[in-house]
mmCIF file of C-alpha atoms in Angstrom:
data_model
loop_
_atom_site.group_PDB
_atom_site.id
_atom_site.type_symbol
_atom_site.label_atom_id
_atom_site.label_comp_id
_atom_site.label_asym_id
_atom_site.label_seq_id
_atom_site.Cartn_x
_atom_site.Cartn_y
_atom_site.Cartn_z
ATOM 1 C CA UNK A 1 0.000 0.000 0.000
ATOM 2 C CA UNK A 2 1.268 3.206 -0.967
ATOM 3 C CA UNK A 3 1.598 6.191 1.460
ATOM 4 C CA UNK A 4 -0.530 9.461 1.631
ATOM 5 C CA UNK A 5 2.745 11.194 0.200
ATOM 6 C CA UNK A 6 3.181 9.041 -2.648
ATOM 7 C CA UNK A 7 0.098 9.053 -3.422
ATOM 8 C CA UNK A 8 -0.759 13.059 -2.976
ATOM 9 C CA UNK A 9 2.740 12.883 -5.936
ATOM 10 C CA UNK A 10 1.378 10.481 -8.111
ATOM 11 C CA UNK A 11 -1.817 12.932 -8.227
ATOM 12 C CA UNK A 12 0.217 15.786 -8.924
ATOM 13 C CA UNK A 13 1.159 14.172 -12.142
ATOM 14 C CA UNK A 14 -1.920 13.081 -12.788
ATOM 15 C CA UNK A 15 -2.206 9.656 -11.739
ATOM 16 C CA UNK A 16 -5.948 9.503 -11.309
ATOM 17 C CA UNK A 17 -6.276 5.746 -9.527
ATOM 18 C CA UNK A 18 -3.523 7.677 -6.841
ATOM 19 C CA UNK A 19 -6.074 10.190 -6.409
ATOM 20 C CA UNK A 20 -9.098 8.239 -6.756
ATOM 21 C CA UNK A 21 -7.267 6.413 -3.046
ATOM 22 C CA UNK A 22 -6.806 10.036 -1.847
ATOM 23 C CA UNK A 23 -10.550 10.510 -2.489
ATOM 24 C CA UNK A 24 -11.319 7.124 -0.561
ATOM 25 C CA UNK A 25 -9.088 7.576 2.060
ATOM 26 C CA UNK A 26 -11.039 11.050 3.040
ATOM 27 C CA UNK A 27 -14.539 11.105 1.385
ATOM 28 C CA UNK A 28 -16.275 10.217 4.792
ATOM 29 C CA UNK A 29 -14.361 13.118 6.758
ATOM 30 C CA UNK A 30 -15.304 15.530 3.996
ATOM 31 C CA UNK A 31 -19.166 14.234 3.495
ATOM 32 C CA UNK A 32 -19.724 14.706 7.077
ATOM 33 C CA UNK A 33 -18.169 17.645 7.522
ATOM 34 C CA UNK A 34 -20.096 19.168 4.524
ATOM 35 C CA UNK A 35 -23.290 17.587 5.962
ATOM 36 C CA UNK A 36 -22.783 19.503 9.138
ATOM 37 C CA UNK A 37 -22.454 22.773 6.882
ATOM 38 C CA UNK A 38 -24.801 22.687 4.255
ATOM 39 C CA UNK A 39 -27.082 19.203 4.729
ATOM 40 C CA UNK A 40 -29.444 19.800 1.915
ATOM 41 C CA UNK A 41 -26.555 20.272 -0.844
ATOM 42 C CA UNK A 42 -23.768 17.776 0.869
ATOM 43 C CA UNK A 43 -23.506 14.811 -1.857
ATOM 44 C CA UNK A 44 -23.288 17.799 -4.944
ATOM 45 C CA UNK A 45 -21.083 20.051 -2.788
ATOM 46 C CA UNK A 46 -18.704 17.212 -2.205
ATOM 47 C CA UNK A 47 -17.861 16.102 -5.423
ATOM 48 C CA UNK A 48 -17.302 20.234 -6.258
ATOM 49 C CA UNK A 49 -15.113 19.793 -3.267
ATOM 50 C CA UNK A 50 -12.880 16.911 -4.721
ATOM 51 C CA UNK A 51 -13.280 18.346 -8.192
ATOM 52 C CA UNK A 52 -11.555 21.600 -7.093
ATOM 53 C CA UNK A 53 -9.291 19.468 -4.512
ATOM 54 C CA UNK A 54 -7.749 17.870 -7.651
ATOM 55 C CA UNK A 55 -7.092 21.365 -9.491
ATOM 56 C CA UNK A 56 -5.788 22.767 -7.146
ATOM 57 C CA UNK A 57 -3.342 19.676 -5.833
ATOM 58 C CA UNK A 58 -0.816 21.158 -7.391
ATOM 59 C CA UNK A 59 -0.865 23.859 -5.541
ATOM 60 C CA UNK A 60 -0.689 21.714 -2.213
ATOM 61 C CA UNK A 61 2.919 22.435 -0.626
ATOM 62 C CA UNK A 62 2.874 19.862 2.302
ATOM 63 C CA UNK A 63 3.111 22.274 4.550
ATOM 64 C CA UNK A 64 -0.029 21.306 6.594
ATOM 65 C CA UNK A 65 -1.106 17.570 6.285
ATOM 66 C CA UNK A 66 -3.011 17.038 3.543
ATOM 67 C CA UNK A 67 -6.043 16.102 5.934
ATOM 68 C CA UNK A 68 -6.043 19.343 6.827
ATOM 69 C CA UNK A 69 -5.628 21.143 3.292
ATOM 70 C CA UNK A 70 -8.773 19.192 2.408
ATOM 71 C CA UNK A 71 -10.931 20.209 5.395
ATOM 72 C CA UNK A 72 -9.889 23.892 5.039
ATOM 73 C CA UNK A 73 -10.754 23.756 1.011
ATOM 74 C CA UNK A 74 -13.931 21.935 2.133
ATOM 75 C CA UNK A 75 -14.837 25.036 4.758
ATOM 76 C CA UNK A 76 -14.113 27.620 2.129
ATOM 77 C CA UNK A 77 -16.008 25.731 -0.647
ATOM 78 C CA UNK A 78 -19.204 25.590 2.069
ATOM 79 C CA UNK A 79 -18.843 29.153 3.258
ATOM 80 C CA UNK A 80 -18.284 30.534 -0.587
ATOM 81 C CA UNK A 81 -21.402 28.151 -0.792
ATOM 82 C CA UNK A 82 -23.476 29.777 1.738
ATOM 83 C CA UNK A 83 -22.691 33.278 0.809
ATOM 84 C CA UNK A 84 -23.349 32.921 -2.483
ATOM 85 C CA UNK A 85 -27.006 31.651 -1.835
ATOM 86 C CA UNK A 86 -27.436 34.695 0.712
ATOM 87 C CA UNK A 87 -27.106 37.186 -1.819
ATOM 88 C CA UNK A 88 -29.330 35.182 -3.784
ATOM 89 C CA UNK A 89 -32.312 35.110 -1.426
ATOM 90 C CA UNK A 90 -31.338 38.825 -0.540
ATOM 91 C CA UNK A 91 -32.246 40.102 -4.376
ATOM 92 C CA UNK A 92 -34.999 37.796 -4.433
ATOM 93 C CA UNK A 93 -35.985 39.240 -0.976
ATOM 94 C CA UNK A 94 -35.041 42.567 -2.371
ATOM 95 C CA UNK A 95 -38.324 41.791 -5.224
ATOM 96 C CA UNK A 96 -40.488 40.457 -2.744
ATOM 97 C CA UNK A 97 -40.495 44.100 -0.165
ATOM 98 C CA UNK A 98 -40.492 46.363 -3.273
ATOM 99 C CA UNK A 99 -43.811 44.410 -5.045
ATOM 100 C CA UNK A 100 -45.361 44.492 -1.653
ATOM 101 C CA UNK A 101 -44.748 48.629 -1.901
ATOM 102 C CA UNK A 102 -43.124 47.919 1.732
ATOM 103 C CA UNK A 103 -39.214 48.238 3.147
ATOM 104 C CA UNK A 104 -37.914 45.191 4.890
ATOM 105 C CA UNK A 105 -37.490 45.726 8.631
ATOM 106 C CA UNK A 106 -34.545 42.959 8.043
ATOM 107 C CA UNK A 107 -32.319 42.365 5.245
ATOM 108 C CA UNK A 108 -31.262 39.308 6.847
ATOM 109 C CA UNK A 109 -34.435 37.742 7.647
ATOM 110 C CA UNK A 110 -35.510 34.579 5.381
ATOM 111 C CA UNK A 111 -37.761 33.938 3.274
ATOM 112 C CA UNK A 112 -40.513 31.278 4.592
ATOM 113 C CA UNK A 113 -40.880 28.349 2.475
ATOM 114 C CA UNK A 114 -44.903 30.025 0.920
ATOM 115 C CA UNK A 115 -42.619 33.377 -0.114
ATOM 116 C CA UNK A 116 -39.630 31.096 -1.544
ATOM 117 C CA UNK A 117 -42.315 28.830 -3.366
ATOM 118 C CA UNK A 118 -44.375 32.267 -4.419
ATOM 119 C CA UNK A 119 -41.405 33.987 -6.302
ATOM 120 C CA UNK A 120 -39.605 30.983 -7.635
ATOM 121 C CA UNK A 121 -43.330 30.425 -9.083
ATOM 122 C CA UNK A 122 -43.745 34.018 -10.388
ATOM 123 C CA UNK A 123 -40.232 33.940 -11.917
ATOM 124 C CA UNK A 124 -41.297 30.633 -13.645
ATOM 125 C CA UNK A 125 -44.043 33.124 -14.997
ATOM 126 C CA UNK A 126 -41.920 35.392 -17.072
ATOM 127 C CA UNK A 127 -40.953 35.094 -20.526
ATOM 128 C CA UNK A 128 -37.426 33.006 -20.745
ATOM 129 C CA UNK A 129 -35.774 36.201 -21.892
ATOM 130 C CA UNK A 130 -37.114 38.290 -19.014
ATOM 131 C CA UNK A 131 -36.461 35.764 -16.220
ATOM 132 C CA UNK A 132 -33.128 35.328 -17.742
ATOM 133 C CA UNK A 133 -32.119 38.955 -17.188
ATOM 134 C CA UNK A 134 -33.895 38.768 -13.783
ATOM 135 C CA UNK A 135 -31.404 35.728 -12.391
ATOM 136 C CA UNK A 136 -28.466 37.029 -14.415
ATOM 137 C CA UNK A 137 -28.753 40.424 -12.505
ATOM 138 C CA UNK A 138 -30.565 40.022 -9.172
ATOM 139 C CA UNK A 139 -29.950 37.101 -8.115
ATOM 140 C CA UNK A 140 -26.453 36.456 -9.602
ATOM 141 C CA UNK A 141 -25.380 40.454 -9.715
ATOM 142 C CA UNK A 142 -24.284 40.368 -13.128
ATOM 143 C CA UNK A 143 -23.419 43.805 -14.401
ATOM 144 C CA UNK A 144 -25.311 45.376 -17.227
ATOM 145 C CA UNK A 145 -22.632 44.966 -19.795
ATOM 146 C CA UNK A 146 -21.865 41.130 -18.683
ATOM 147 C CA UNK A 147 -25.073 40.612 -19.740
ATOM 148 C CA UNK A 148 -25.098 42.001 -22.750
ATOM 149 C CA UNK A 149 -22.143 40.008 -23.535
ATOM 150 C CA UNK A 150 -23.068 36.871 -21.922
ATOM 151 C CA UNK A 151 -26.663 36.889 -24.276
ATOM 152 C CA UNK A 152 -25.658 38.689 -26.914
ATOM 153 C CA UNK A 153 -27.652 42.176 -26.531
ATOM 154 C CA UNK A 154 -26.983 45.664 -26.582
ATOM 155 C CA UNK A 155 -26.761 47.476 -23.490
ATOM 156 C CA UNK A 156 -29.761 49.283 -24.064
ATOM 157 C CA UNK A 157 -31.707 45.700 -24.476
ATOM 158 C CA UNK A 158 -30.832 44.869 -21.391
ATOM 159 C CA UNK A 159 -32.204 47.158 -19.084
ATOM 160 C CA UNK A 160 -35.178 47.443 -21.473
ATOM 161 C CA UNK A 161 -35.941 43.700 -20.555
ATOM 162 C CA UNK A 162 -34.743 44.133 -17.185
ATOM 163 C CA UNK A 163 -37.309 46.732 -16.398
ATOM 164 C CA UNK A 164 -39.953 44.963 -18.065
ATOM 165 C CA UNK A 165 -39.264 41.504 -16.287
ATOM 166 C CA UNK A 166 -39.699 43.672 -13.212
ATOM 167 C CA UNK A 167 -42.337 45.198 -13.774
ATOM 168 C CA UNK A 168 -44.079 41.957 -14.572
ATOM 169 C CA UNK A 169 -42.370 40.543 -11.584
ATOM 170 C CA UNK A 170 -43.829 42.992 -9.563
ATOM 171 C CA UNK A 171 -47.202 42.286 -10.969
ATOM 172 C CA UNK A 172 -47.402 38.615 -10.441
ATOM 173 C CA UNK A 173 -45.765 38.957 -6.627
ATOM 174 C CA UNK A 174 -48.361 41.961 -6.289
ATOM 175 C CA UNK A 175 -51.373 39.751 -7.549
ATOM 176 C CA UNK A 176 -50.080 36.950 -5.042
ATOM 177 C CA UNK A 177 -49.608 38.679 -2.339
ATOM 178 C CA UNK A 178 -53.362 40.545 -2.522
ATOM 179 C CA UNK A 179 -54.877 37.053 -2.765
ATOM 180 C CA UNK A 180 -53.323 36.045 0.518
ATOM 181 C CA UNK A 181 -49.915 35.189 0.785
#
């Protein structure tokens, strides 16, 4: 049997049945430590985990154990994770206040599971190429001109459809809301 070392080398150049063993050696650690973090996303966030483990391997310098490189990648993965999905559900949250014509007292409050179910619901409402400019900018906080580029449209396009996907976002959170949300 070949040692961690050798087989964190072998990995470096590539040996993928070497790294497949550093996989098996630590999946369980990993899993459960992700499960503790994030339980409803732990099988898909720990493949990402191993995925980005094994780009950036050769990076790993040995100066920690490489238990302990994986655990701290695993954290940062889960945390990058986490805020990611916070700004998400703050934009969306953002939509909901502003169609109810009301401020939230909270920007960190969350959504119930009615309001998450409501506005993923009147997002599935909107034409694709409203909702797309929707998600692209407030819930991923793409910039007006990444847009453009990543569809294709002039910058002028873009916050024409962005307005009117609100606007109709508004409306269908609006018509929700006033039939008792």
């Amino acid at each position: 049997m070949k040692s961690e070392q050798q087989l964190i080398e072998e990995s470096k150049r590539g040996d993928g049945h070497s790294y497949a063993q550093l996989m098996e050696a630590h999946q369980d650690l990993v899993y459960h430590l992700v499960l503790q973090m994030v339980p409803s996303e732990a099988e898909d966030l720990v493949q990402e985990i191993f995925m980005k483990a094994y780009h950036n391997l050769p990076k790993f310098r040995g100066e920690s154990s490489f238990k302990t490189w994986l655990v701290r990648l695993a954290i940062n993965h889960c945390k990058n994770h986490q805020r990611k999905m916070k700004v998400r559900q703050t934009a969306l949250q953002s939509l909901l206040w502003e169609a109810r014509g009301a401020t939230p007292v909270s920007t960190t409050s969350s959504f119930d599971a009615s309001e998450t179910v409501h506005i993923q619901a009147s997002l599935q409402k909107l034409a694709y190429r409203h909702r797309e400019v929707v998600v692209l900018h407030d819930v991923l906080g793409f910039k007006y001109s990444e847009i453009g580029e990543v569809l294709n449209l002039s910058l002028g396009t873009v916050k024409s459809r962005l307005y009117y996907a609100r606007s109709a976002l508004r409306r269908h959170l609006t018509e929700k809301s006033s039939e008792g949300m």
